[in-house]
Coordinates of C-alpha atoms and ligand atoms in Angstrom, one line a residue:
M1 CA 5.7 11.7 38.9
E2 CA 6.1 14.6 37.2
H3 CA 2.2 16.1 36.1
A4 CA 2.5 15.8 32.8
D5 CA 3.8 12.5 33.0
A6 CA 0.5 11.5 35.0
E7 CA -1.8 13.4 32.4
R8 CA -0.5 11.0 29.9
E9 CA -0.9 7.8 31.8
K10 CA -4.5 9.2 32.7
A11 CA -5.0 9.8 28.7
L12 CA -3.3 6.1 28.1
I13 CA -5.9 4.6 30.2
A14 CA -8.5 6.1 29.0
I15 CA -7.5 5.4 25.4
I16 CA -7.1 1.6 26.8
E17 CA -10.2 1.2 28.6
A18 CA -12.0 2.9 25.4
N19 CA -10.9 0.0 23.2
A20 CA -12.4 -2.6 25.5
R21 CA -8.9 -3.6 26.9
D22 CA -9.1 -5.8 24.1
P23 CA -5.8 -7.1 22.7
K24 CA -6.8 -7.0 19.4
R25 CA -7.2 -3.4 19.4
L26 CA -3.9 -3.2 20.2
L27 CA -2.4 -1.8 17.1
Q28 CA -5.8 0.9 16.6
I29 CA -4.6 1.2 21.1
L30 CA -0.7 1.8 20.0
W31 CA -2.1 4.4 17.0
Q32 CA -4.3 6.3 19.6
A33 CA -1.3 6.4 22.1
Q34 CA 0.9 7.7 19.6
D35 CA -1.5 10.4 18.7
V36 CA -1.6 11.1 22.8
C37 CA 2.3 11.1 23.5
D38 CA 4.4 11.6 20.2
W39 CA 5.9 8.3 19.8
I40 CA 6.2 4.6 21.5
S41 CA 8.1 5.9 24.3
P42 CA 9.2 2.3 27.0
Q43 CA 6.7 4.4 29.5
V44 CA 3.9 4.3 27.0
V45 CA 5.0 0.2 26.6
A46 CA 5.1 -0.1 30.2
V47 CA 1.3 1.4 31.3
L48 CA -0.1 -0.9 28.3
G49 CA 1.7 -3.7 29.0
R50 CA 0.3 -3.4 33.0
E51 CA -2.9 -2.0 32.3
M52 CA -3.6 -4.8 29.4
G53 CA -2.0 -7.4 31.2
L54 CA 0.4 -7.9 28.3
P55 CA 4.1 -8.8 28.0
P56 CA 6.0 -5.2 26.7
A57 CA 7.4 -7.6 24.0
R58 CA 4.4 -8.5 23.1
I59 CA 3.7 -4.3 22.5
E60 CA 7.4 -3.8 21.3
A61 CA 7.1 -6.3 18.3
V62 CA 3.8 -5.0 17.3
A63 CA 5.0 -1.2 17.8
E64 CA 8.5 -2.0 16.1
F65 CA 6.8 -4.0 12.4
Y66 CA 4.7 -0.8 11.3
A67 CA 6.4 2.1 9.8
F68 CA 4.3 4.7 11.4
L69 CA 4.9 3.8 14.6
Y70 CA 7.6 5.5 16.0
T71 CA 9.3 3.3 18.8
R72 CA 12.1 6.4 19.2
P73 CA 11.5 10.3 19.1
R74 CA 10.1 12.0 16.1
G75 CA 9.7 15.6 15.2
K76 CA 6.6 17.2 16.0
Y77 CA 5.7 17.7 12.5
R78 CA 6.9 14.6 10.5
I79 CA 7.1 14.9 7.3
L80 CA 7.4 11.7 4.7
F81 CA 7.8 12.3 1.1
S82 CA 6.5 9.6 -1.1
D83 CA 9.2 7.8 -3.1
N84 CA 7.0 6.0 -5.6
I85 CA 8.5 6.1 -9.2
T86 CA 5.9 8.6 -10.8
D87 CA 6.6 10.6 -8.0
R88 CA 10.5 10.7 -8.0
M89 CA 9.7 11.5 -12.5
A90 CA 7.6 14.7 -11.0
G91 CA 10.7 15.8 -9.0
S92 CA 10.0 14.6 -5.8
I93 CA 13.9 14.0 -5.2
A94 CA 14.9 17.5 -5.9
L95 CA 11.9 18.7 -3.5
F96 CA 13.1 16.4 -0.7
E97 CA 16.4 17.9 -0.8
H98 CA 15.7 21.6 -1.0
M99 CA 13.0 20.9 2.2
A100 CA 15.9 18.9 3.7
K101 CA 18.1 21.8 3.1
R102 CA 16.1 24.3 4.0
L103 CA 15.1 22.5 7.5
K104 CA 18.9 21.9 7.7
L105 CA 18.3 18.0 8.4
R106 CA 19.5 14.6 6.9
P107 CA 16.9 12.3 5.7
G108 CA 15.5 10.6 8.6
Q109 CA 17.0 12.9 11.6
V110 CA 14.8 15.0 14.1
S111 CA 15.8 18.8 14.4
D112 CA 17.8 19.6 17.7
D113 CA 14.9 20.6 19.5
G114 CA 12.6 17.8 18.3
L115 CA 10.0 20.0 15.7
V116 CA 10.7 18.2 12.7
S117 CA 12.2 15.2 11.0
I118 CA 11.8 14.1 7.1
D119 CA 12.2 11.2 5.5
L120 CA 10.8 9.0 2.9
T121 CA 8.1 6.6 2.5
S122 CA 6.9 3.8 -0.1
C123 CA 4.2 5.1 -2.6
T124 CA 1.4 7.3 -0.7
G125 CA -1.3 6.2 -3.3
M126 CA -1.6 9.8 -5.0
C127 CA 0.3 9.1 -8.5
D128 CA -2.1 11.2 -10.2
Q129 CA -1.4 14.6 -8.1
G130 CA 2.1 13.7 -7.1
P131 CA 4.7 14.5 -5.5
A132 CA 3.3 14.5 -2.0
I133 CA 3.9 14.3 1.1
L134 CA 2.8 13.2 4.4
V135 CA 2.7 15.6 7.2
N136 CA 1.6 14.0 10.5
N137 CA -0.3 11.5 7.8
R138 CA -2.1 14.3 6.4
A139 CA -1.6 14.0 2.2
I140 CA -0.2 17.0 0.4
T141 CA 0.1 16.8 -3.1
R142 CA 1.1 18.6 -6.1
M143 CA 3.8 19.6 -4.5
T144 CA 6.3 22.9 -5.9
P145 CA 9.4 24.4 -4.6
R146 CA 7.3 27.2 -3.3
R147 CA 4.8 25.0 -1.7
V148 CA 8.0 23.0 0.6
D149 CA 9.2 26.9 1.2
E150 CA 5.5 28.0 2.7
I151 CA 5.7 24.5 4.6
C152 CA 9.3 25.1 6.2
E153 CA 7.7 28.4 7.0
L154 CA 4.6 27.4 8.9
V155 CA 6.6 24.8 10.3
R156 CA 9.2 27.2 11.8
G157 CA 6.2 28.7 13.4
R158 CA 5.0 26.0 14.6
V159 CA 1.4 26.6 13.1
P160 CA -0.7 24.1 14.0
L161 CA -1.6 21.8 11.0
A162 CA -4.9 22.3 11.7
D163 CA -4.4 26.2 10.6
W164 CA -2.2 24.9 7.3
P165 CA -3.9 26.4 3.9
A166 CA -7.0 24.2 3.4
D167 CA -6.2 23.4 -0.1
Y168 CA -2.5 21.9 0.7
F169 CA -5.1 19.2 1.6
K170 CA -7.1 18.7 -1.1
V171 CA -7.5 15.4 -3.0
E172 CA -8.8 15.2 -6.1
D173 CA -10.6 12.1 -7.7
N174 CA -9.3 12.4 -11.3
I175 CA -12.2 10.4 -12.6
R176 CA -11.8 10.3 -16.6
R177 CA -13.9 8.0 -17.4
A178 CA -16.9 6.4 -16.1
D179 CA -18.4 3.4 -16.4
M180 CA -20.5 0.7 -14.8
L181 CA -19.6 2.1 -11.6
L182 CA -18.1 5.1 -11.7
G183 CA -21.2 6.9 -13.8
S184 CA -23.9 5.0 -12.4
A185 CA -26.3 6.5 -9.4
W186 CA -26.5 4.9 -6.1
V187 CA -29.6 4.8 -4.2
P188 CA -29.0 3.4 -0.8
G189 CA -30.5 0.2 0.0
D190 CA -32.0 -1.0 -3.2
A191 CA -28.9 -3.6 -3.4
L192 CA -29.4 -4.7 0.0
Q193 CA -33.5 -5.1 -1.0
A194 CA -32.2 -6.9 -4.0
A195 CA -30.3 -9.7 -2.1
I196 CA -32.5 -10.0 0.2
A197 CA -35.4 -10.8 -2.6
R198 CA -32.7 -13.0 -3.9
G199 CA -31.9 -14.5 -0.4
P200 CA -28.3 -15.9 0.2
Q201 CA -28.3 -18.7 -1.5
G202 CA -29.4 -17.0 -4.6
M203 CA -26.7 -14.0 -4.4
L204 CA -24.8 -16.9 -4.3
A205 CA -25.4 -18.1 -7.4
E206 CA -26.0 -15.1 -9.4
L207 CA -22.7 -14.1 -7.9
K208 CA -21.4 -17.3 -9.8
R209 CA -23.8 -16.4 -12.6
A210 CA -21.5 -13.3 -12.9
N211 CA -18.3 -14.9 -12.9
L212 CA -16.9 -12.1 -10.8
R213 CA -13.2 -12.0 -10.1
G214 CA -11.6 -10.5 -7.6
R215 CA -10.3 -7.6 -7.9
G216 CA -7.5 -7.2 -5.3
G217 CA -5.0 -8.9 -7.8
A218 CA -5.0 -12.6 -7.5
G219 CA -8.9 -12.7 -9.3
F220 CA -9.9 -16.2 -7.4
T221 CA -14.1 -15.9 -8.2
T222 CA -15.9 -14.2 -5.6
G223 CA -18.7 -16.6 -5.4
V224 CA -16.3 -19.4 -5.0
K225 CA -15.0 -17.4 -2.0
S226 CA -18.2 -16.5 -0.4
E227 CA -19.9 -20.1 -1.1
A228 CA -16.7 -21.6 0.8
C229 CA -17.0 -19.5 3.6
R230 CA -21.1 -19.5 4.3
N231 CA -20.2 -23.7 3.8
A232 CA -17.7 -23.4 6.8
P233 CA -18.7 -24.5 10.1
G234 CA -19.3 -22.3 12.6
D235 CA -22.5 -19.4 14.1
V236 CA -19.8 -16.7 13.4
R237 CA -18.3 -15.2 10.4
Y238 CA -16.5 -12.0 9.1
I239 CA -16.4 -10.1 6.3
V240 CA -13.4 -8.1 5.6
C241 CA -12.6 -4.9 2.9
N242 CA -9.1 -4.7 2.1
A243 CA -8.3 -1.2 1.8
D244 CA -4.6 -1.3 1.9
E245 CA -4.0 -0.5 -1.1
G246 CA 0.0 -0.2 -1.0
E247 CA 0.7 -1.4 -4.2
P248 CA 3.3 1.2 -6.2
G249 CA 1.0 3.2 -8.6
T250 CA -2.6 1.9 -7.3
F251 CA -5.0 4.5 -5.4
K252 CA -8.4 4.0 -7.4
D253 CA -9.7 2.5 -3.6
R254 CA -8.8 6.0 -2.4
V255 CA -11.3 7.7 -5.4
L256 CA -14.1 4.6 -4.2
L257 CA -13.3 5.1 -0.3
Q258 CA -13.2 9.1 -1.3
S259 CA -17.2 9.8 -3.0
F260 CA -18.5 6.2 -3.4
A261 CA -17.8 5.3 0.5
G262 CA -22.1 4.2 0.7
R263 CA -21.4 1.7 -2.5
V264 CA -18.6 0.1 -0.1
F265 CA -20.2 0.1 2.5
E266 CA -23.4 -1.6 1.4
G267 CA -21.5 -4.2 -0.4
M268 CA -20.1 -5.6 2.4
T269 CA -23.3 -5.8 4.3
V270 CA -24.2 -7.7 0.9
A271 CA -21.6 -9.7 1.5
A272 CA -22.3 -10.6 4.8
Y273 CA -26.2 -11.1 4.2
T274 CA -24.7 -13.9 1.1
V275 CA -21.9 -15.2 3.8
G276 CA -24.0 -15.0 6.7
A277 CA -22.0 -13.0 8.7
C278 CA -22.0 -10.9 11.5
K279 CA -19.4 -8.5 11.3
G280 CA -17.1 -6.6 9.2
F281 CA -13.9 -4.2 9.2
L282 CA -12.9 -2.2 6.8
Y283 CA -8.9 -2.2 7.1
L284 CA -8.2 1.3 6.0
R285 CA -3.6 1.7 5.4
A286 CA -2.6 4.4 7.3
E287 CA -2.0 6.8 4.4
Y288 CA -5.4 7.4 4.3
R289 CA -6.3 8.3 7.3
Y290 CA -7.1 11.1 6.2
L291 CA -10.9 9.6 4.8
L292 CA -11.5 8.6 8.5
G293 CA -13.8 10.9 9.4
A294 CA -16.0 10.6 6.6
L295 CA -16.2 7.0 6.7
E296 CA -17.4 7.3 10.0
V297 CA -20.0 9.7 9.5
Q298 CA -21.3 8.0 6.5
L299 CA -21.6 4.5 9.0
A300 CA -23.7 6.0 11.0
L301 CA -25.8 7.8 8.5
M302 CA -26.4 4.3 7.4
R303 CA -27.0 3.0 11.0
A304 CA -29.4 5.6 11.1
Q305 CA -30.8 4.6 7.7
K306 CA -31.8 0.3 8.9
L307 CA -28.6 0.0 6.5
L308 CA -26.4 -1.5 9.3
G309 CA -27.4 -2.4 12.9
T310 CA -30.0 -4.7 13.8
D311 CA -32.8 -6.4 11.7
I312 CA -31.4 -4.6 8.7
C313 CA -33.9 -3.5 6.7
G314 CA -36.6 -4.5 8.5
V315 CA -35.6 -8.9 8.2
P316 CA -35.5 -10.0 11.3
G317 CA -32.1 -11.1 12.7
F318 CA -30.2 -9.3 10.1
N319 CA -27.6 -7.9 12.3
F320 CA -24.2 -6.6 10.7
D321 CA -22.0 -4.1 11.6
I322 CA -19.1 -2.3 10.2
E323 CA -15.3 -1.3 12.2
I324 CA -12.7 0.5 10.6
H325 CA -9.1 -0.7 11.6
L326 CA -6.0 1.4 10.7
G327 CA -2.6 0.6 9.2
A328 CA 0.2 1.7 9.7
G329 CA 2.3 1.4 7.3
A330 CA 2.5 -2.2 6.2
Y331 CA 2.7 -2.8 2.0
V332 CA 3.0 -6.7 3.4
C333 CA -0.8 -6.3 5.2
G334 CA -2.1 -6.1 2.3
E335 CA -2.3 -10.0 1.7
E336 CA -5.4 -11.7 3.1
S337 CA -3.5 -13.8 6.1
A338 CA -1.1 -10.0 7.1
L339 CA -3.9 -8.5 7.4
I340 CA -6.0 -10.3 9.7
E341 CA -3.0 -10.4 11.7
S342 CA -3.3 -7.0 11.9
L343 CA -6.5 -6.6 12.7
E344 CA -5.9 -9.1 15.3
G345 CA -3.6 -6.7 16.9
K346 CA 0.2 -8.7 15.9
P347 CA 2.4 -7.6 13.5
G348 CA 1.3 -8.3 9.9
R349 CA 3.4 -11.8 8.7
P350 CA 1.7 -13.7 6.4
R351 CA 0.5 -16.6 7.7
I352 CA 1.3 -20.6 6.7
R353 CA -1.8 -21.6 4.8
P354 CA -4.3 -23.6 5.0
P355 CA -6.4 -23.1 7.1
F356 CA -7.6 -20.3 4.4
P357 CA -9.4 -17.6 5.8
V358 CA -13.0 -18.6 4.2
T359 CA -12.3 -21.4 7.1
S360 CA -10.3 -19.9 9.9
G361 CA -9.5 -16.4 9.5
Y362 CA -10.3 -13.4 12.3
D363 CA -10.7 -14.9 15.1
G364 CA -9.8 -18.3 14.1
K365 CA -13.6 -17.8 12.4
P366 CA -14.5 -18.2 8.6
T367 CA -13.0 -15.4 7.0
V368 CA -14.0 -13.4 3.7
V369 CA -11.4 -11.0 2.7
N370 CA -12.3 -9.1 -0.6
N371 CA -11.0 -6.0 -2.3
V372 CA -12.8 -2.6 -2.2
E373 CA -13.8 -2.4 -6.0
T374 CA -14.7 -6.3 -5.6
L375 CA -17.6 -4.8 -3.0
C376 CA -19.0 -2.4 -5.4
K377 CA -19.1 -5.0 -7.8
T378 CA -21.0 -7.5 -5.3
L379 CA -23.3 -4.5 -5.1
E380 CA -23.8 -4.4 -9.2
V381 CA -24.4 -8.1 -9.0
A382 CA -27.2 -8.0 -6.1
I383 CA -28.7 -5.0 -8.1
N384 CA -28.6 -6.0 -11.9
G385 CA -28.0 -9.8 -11.5
G386 CA -25.6 -12.1 -13.0
A387 CA -26.2 -12.8 -16.5
W388 CA -26.1 -9.0 -17.3
Y389 CA -23.2 -9.0 -15.5
E390 CA -21.7 -11.6 -17.3
G391 CA -22.7 -9.9 -20.8
L392 CA -19.5 -7.2 -20.3
G393 CA -16.3 -7.5 -20.7
T394 CA -14.1 -11.2 -21.6
K395 CA -15.4 -14.6 -21.3
Q396 CA -12.5 -15.1 -18.3
S397 CA -12.7 -11.3 -17.0
T398 CA -16.5 -10.3 -17.0
G399 CA -17.3 -6.1 -15.7
T400 CA -15.5 -3.6 -16.0
K401 CA -12.2 -2.2 -14.6
I402 CA -11.0 0.2 -12.7
I403 CA -7.4 1.8 -13.7
S404 CA -5.1 4.0 -11.8
V405 CA -3.2 5.8 -14.6
A406 CA -0.4 7.5 -13.8
G407 CA 3.6 8.8 -15.1
D408 CA 3.7 10.3 -18.4
C409 CA 0.7 11.3 -19.7
E410 CA -1.4 14.2 -19.9
R411 CA -4.2 13.0 -18.2
P412 CA -3.7 11.3 -14.7
G413 CA -6.6 9.3 -12.7
L414 CA -9.0 6.7 -12.7
Y415 CA -10.5 4.9 -16.3
E416 CA -13.1 2.3 -15.8
Y417 CA -13.2 0.1 -18.8
P418 CA -14.8 -2.5 -19.8
F419 CA -12.6 -6.0 -19.6
G420 CA -10.7 -6.7 -22.5
V421 CA -9.8 -3.0 -23.1
R422 CA -6.3 -2.8 -24.9
V423 CA -3.5 -1.4 -23.6
A424 CA -3.4 1.3 -26.1
K425 CA -6.8 2.6 -25.9
V426 CA -5.7 3.3 -22.3
L427 CA -2.1 5.0 -23.5
E428 CA -4.7 7.1 -26.2
D429 CA -7.1 7.9 -23.5
C430 CA -4.9 9.2 -21.2
G431 CA -2.6 11.6 -23.5
A432 CA 0.1 9.3 -22.9
R433 CA 4.1 11.0 -23.8
N434 CA 6.2 9.4 -26.2
P435 CA 5.3 5.8 -24.4
I436 CA 8.3 3.5 -24.4
A437 CA 6.9 1.2 -21.6
V438 CA 3.9 0.6 -19.5
Q439 CA 3.8 -1.1 -15.9
V440 CA 0.5 -2.6 -15.2
S441 CA -0.5 -3.8 -11.7
G442 CA 2.7 -2.3 -10.4
A443 CA 5.8 -2.8 -9.1
S444 CA 5.0 -6.6 -8.3
G445 CA 3.2 -6.5 -11.9
I446 CA 4.0 -7.3 -15.7
C447 CA 6.4 -4.4 -17.9
L448 CA 5.2 -4.2 -20.9
S449 CA 7.3 -2.7 -23.9
E450 CA 5.8 -0.6 -26.6
R451 CA 5.2 -4.1 -29.1
E452 CA 3.1 -5.5 -26.8
F453 CA 0.7 -1.9 -26.4
G454 CA -2.2 -3.8 -28.4
R455 CA -2.3 -6.5 -25.4
R456 CA -5.4 -6.8 -23.6
I457 CA -6.4 -5.6 -19.6
A458 CA -8.1 -9.4 -18.9
F459 CA -7.1 -12.1 -16.3
E460 CA -6.9 -14.2 -19.6
D461 CA -4.0 -11.8 -21.1
V462 CA -2.7 -9.0 -19.1
P463 CA -3.9 -9.4 -15.4
S464 CA -4.5 -6.0 -12.9
A465 CA -5.2 -5.1 -9.7
G466 CA -5.5 -1.8 -10.7
A467 CA -2.1 0.2 -11.6
F468 CA -0.9 1.4 -14.7
M469 CA 2.5 3.4 -14.8
V470 CA 3.1 5.4 -18.3
F471 CA 7.4 5.8 -18.7
G472 CA 8.2 8.0 -21.8
K473 CA 11.1 8.0 -23.7
T474 CA 13.5 9.7 -22.1
R475 CA 12.7 7.1 -18.9
D476 CA 15.1 5.1 -17.6
M477 CA 13.5 1.9 -17.0
F478 CA 16.9 0.3 -15.3
E479 CA 15.9 2.9 -12.5
V480 CA 12.0 2.1 -12.8
A481 CA 13.5 -1.6 -11.5
R482 CA 15.8 -0.1 -9.0
N483 CA 13.5 1.7 -7.0
F484 CA 11.3 -0.9 -7.2
A485 CA 14.2 -3.3 -6.1
H486 CA 14.2 -1.1 -3.0
F487 CA 10.3 -0.8 -2.4
F488 CA 10.1 -4.6 -1.8
A489 CA 13.8 -4.2 0.3
H490 CA 11.8 -1.9 2.6
E491 CA 8.4 -3.5 2.6
S492 CA 9.8 -7.2 3.4
C493 CA 8.8 -8.6 6.6
G494 CA 11.2 -10.2 7.4
F495 CA 9.7 -13.8 8.4
C496 CA 11.3 -15.9 5.7
T497 CA 14.9 -16.0 4.5
P498 CA 14.5 -15.8 0.4
C499 CA 12.8 -12.8 0.5
R500 CA 14.5 -10.9 3.4
V501 CA 17.8 -11.9 2.0
G502 CA 17.0 -12.4 -1.1
T503 CA 14.9 -8.6 -1.6
A504 CA 18.1 -6.7 -0.2
L505 CA 20.6 -9.0 -2.1
V506 CA 18.8 -7.7 -5.4
A507 CA 19.0 -3.9 -3.9
N508 CA 22.4 -4.3 -3.5
L509 CA 22.9 -5.8 -6.9
M510 CA 20.8 -2.8 -8.8
D511 CA 23.0 0.0 -6.6
K512 CA 26.3 -1.9 -7.9
I513 CA 25.1 -1.7 -10.9
A514 CA 23.9 2.0 -11.0
A515 CA 27.7 2.6 -9.0
G516 CA 29.0 1.8 -12.7
R517 CA 30.9 -1.5 -10.8
G518 CA 28.0 -4.3 -12.2
T519 CA 29.1 -7.2 -14.7
Q520 CA 27.7 -10.4 -16.7
Y521 CA 27.9 -11.6 -12.6
E522 CA 25.3 -9.7 -11.0
M523 CA 23.1 -10.2 -14.0
N524 CA 23.0 -13.4 -13.7
E525 CA 23.0 -13.0 -10.1
L526 CA 19.7 -11.0 -10.6
L527 CA 18.3 -14.4 -12.3
R528 CA 19.0 -16.6 -10.0
L529 CA 17.6 -14.9 -7.2
H530 CA 13.9 -13.7 -9.3
Q531 CA 13.9 -17.7 -9.6
V532 CA 14.3 -18.5 -5.8
M533 CA 12.3 -15.6 -4.9
R534 CA 9.6 -16.9 -7.1
T535 CA 9.4 -20.6 -6.2
S536 CA 10.4 -20.3 -2.9
S537 CA 9.1 -17.2 -0.9
H538 CA 6.4 -17.7 1.8
C539 CA 3.7 -14.7 0.0
G540 CA 3.1 -12.7 -2.7
L541 CA 5.7 -10.2 -1.8
G542 CA 9.0 -11.9 -2.2
Q543 CA 7.6 -14.1 -5.1
T544 CA 7.0 -11.3 -7.6
A545 CA 9.4 -8.8 -6.1
C546 CA 11.9 -9.3 -9.0
N547 CA 8.9 -9.5 -11.6
A548 CA 9.7 -6.0 -13.3
I549 CA 14.1 -6.5 -12.9
F550 CA 12.8 -9.9 -14.7
D551 CA 10.8 -8.3 -16.9
T552 CA 13.0 -5.3 -17.7
L553 CA 16.0 -7.5 -18.2
Q554 CA 14.4 -8.8 -21.5
K555 CA 13.1 -5.9 -22.8
F556 CA 14.7 -3.2 -21.9
R557 CA 18.5 -5.0 -21.8
P558 CA 20.7 -2.1 -23.2
S559 CA 19.5 0.1 -19.2
Y560 CA 21.6 -2.4 -17.7
E561 CA 23.9 -3.3 -19.9
R562 CA 24.9 -0.2 -20.9
R563 CA 26.2 0.5 -16.8
L564 CA 28.2 -2.8 -16.8
K565 CA 32.4 -2.6 -16.9
A566 CA 33.5 -5.4 -19.4
V567 CA 35.2 -7.7 -16.7
D568 CA 34.1 -10.6 -15.4
F569 CA 33.7 -10.0 -12.0
E570 CA 33.7 -6.8 -9.8
P571 CA 34.5 -7.5 -5.8
A572 CA 31.3 -5.2 -4.1
F573 CA 33.7 -4.5 -1.7
D574 CA 36.2 -1.7 -2.4
L575 CA 39.6 -2.2 -0.4
D576 CA 41.6 0.8 -1.9
A577 CA 38.3 2.9 -1.6
A578 CA 37.9 1.7 1.6
L579 CA 41.8 2.6 2.9
A580 CA 42.0 5.9 0.6
K581 CA 41.2 7.6 3.6
T582 CA 43.5 6.4 6.2
R583 CA 46.3 6.2 3.7
E584 CA 45.6 9.4 3.3
L585 CA 46.2 10.2 7.1
T586 CA 49.0 7.8 8.1
G587 CA 51.0 9.1 5.1
R588 CA 51.0 5.6 4.1
D589 CA 50.8 4.1 0.3
D590 CA 52.1 0.9 -0.2
A591 CA 50.7 -2.5 -0.1
N592 CA 50.9 -3.5 3.4
A593 CA 49.9 0.0 4.5
H594 CA 47.0 -2.0 6.3
L595 CA 48.2 -5.1 7.4
G596 CA 49.7 -2.9 10.2
V597 CA 53.5 -3.9 8.7
E598 CA 56.6 -1.9 8.6
A599 CA 57.2 0.3 5.9
Ligands
FMN1 C1 1.8 -8.3 -0.9 C2 0.7 -8.3 -1.2 C3 0.1 -6.9 -1.0 C4 -1.8 -7.1 -1.0 N1 -2.5 -6.1 -1.2 C5 -3.2 -6.0 -1.3 C6 -4.0 -4.8 -1.1 O1 -3.5 -3.9 -1.1 N2 -5.4 -4.5 -1.5 C7 -6.5 -5.9 -2.1 O2 -7.5 -6.2 -2.3 N3 -5.7 -6.9 -2.0 C8 -3.6 -7.3 -2.1 N4 -3.3 -8.1 -1.8 C9 -4.3 -9.7 -2.1 C10 -4.8 -9.5 -1.7 O3 -4.3 -11.0 -0.5 C11 -6.2 -10.9 -1.4 O4 -6.1 -11.5 -2.6 C12 -7.3 -9.7 -1.9 O5 -7.5 -8.9 -1.3 C13 -8.9 -10.2 -2.1 O6 -9.9 -10.0 -2.6 P1 -10.7 -10.3 -3.7 O7 -10.9 -11.5 -4.1 O8 -11.6 -8.7 -3.7 O9 -9.1 -9.5 -5.0 C14 -2.0 -8.2 -1.7 C15 -1.7 -9.5 -1.6 C16 -0.2 -9.9 -1.6 C17 0.3 -10.6 -2.1
SF4_2 S1 7.8 -13.3 1.2 FE1 8.9 -11.8 2.1 S2 6.9 -10.3 3.3 FE2 6.1 -12.5 2.5 S3 6.4 -13.5 4.2 FE3 8.3 -13.9 3.1 S4 9.6 -12.4 4.2 FE4 7.3 -11.6 4.7

């Protein structure tokens, strides 16, 4: 064995041991192995399989599922351009092409010397400061042609990432409007003391009184979910904080984790006290890996303050601690059962439900999965009580909501409002430029036209997980929907046929229309596929994948129609175009040329 191979194997064994040889930590082990070995080579798989007693196929299945784990060599510098529509609007594709040209690379290609690779990736959650890129999973925002040139020089000079200018990696919070969460002070331990004074049943009562609803999208009542978990049989329970934040256009959880992490962790601990959980996981999307170090420091601080660990706040038997797990580039892992699969070190495919996580979640034990913002809200309810909380917002949507505003506006960033705020008010506050549409709640959400700007952000009107993308009058809403169609085709986990096949067909149909070869047939087909996927996909990804197409077809139909051919149907495969080159080479242009028949 070569010396370098032996060293690498030693490092891999150390990683496996540091992770207690636990197959549930396989995804974390693969991350760490990739950090050491650059990619998950067959040798890495063999060592992991041998040392952990796992079949290689099990390890390969995990490595191949996640976009940020590489089963083929990638460059020492792995550059990924965020491909959300707002990054595109800020000029990301021209910058991508500029960098590819300067580095003499095609998308996905690794340079011959193995130094660098460049590609696109799904939204990196930096829409308020795009165009953004990831270099070896470190976010760089506000890209310009000059910055592209500088980065090309740094790469060519093989300058270690640690020596790149620090201001490249600055991620701003951009808090534009603060309310009861973003604008209040946090005194560590206050919420826990208040929760302890109420007791678990008292906390459940306050959460229900508050009518707190989950901020992750579905708006499920937090108190009801927590109660179901508390009442589920068994002694071991878990709290999971969903920080996967993969919905294009959403970045509020990034800010909460960057500048309000203590509240997130204390919120998790209050939730643990309420349901009787002994352990918590923060599932952090890989795009936010830059936060990992600071989050670990915050956890250590809270352990030292007795806000985590054993006998928390001096209460005998109140034991709870939090572990951070890194995702690896899979939007579907935001779906709570897929997230649990991923936490267990498996490919993140949504489970068949029931059973629901509250009775059978992580490791088959009762588990509450909550969004980052929901856990911050849990803290507010603990401190101020349900009656106070219920008085804010609307009847069915109590409290405030943080909205991530991006796109065509003067002041992109976070805006916190009491629920019920009108879309027009948000547009006014952010300085929207001649808006014709707003995509609320991300690619899977709702596209509102000008006529609907009087509607309210609330579960009873326009529900929102947080994204608010503004489109000005120069924007082409067909292209917005096409970008989303490609996002879903890329992110479908492939488990169920309606979504696996449907998202690919939809992306192809949109490309065909974009190429000017679409007809009324394709328009009808898009609507038919929307119905099929909405009603028969296994999880929310497939069920919502065509929402934007459906909405834009109703509200921005001319953006589709002006691309259509005035015929009933145009075949997707253009035989003449495919044969043109051969005809040129053979010098034959007769009707039988492709049939092998003599002219
Ligand atoms: C495809 C898909 C992606 C999702 N992504 C997220 C996410 O990134 N963050 C999140 O909190 N919820 C996400 N959800 C919703 C979760 O499944 C779950 O409802 C949520 O985490 C529950 O937390 P809450 O009750 O606090 O809202 C996603 C759902 C689907 C179907
Ligand atoms: S709907 Fe899509 S993402 Fe969800 S399980 Fe089916 S294939 Fe996977």
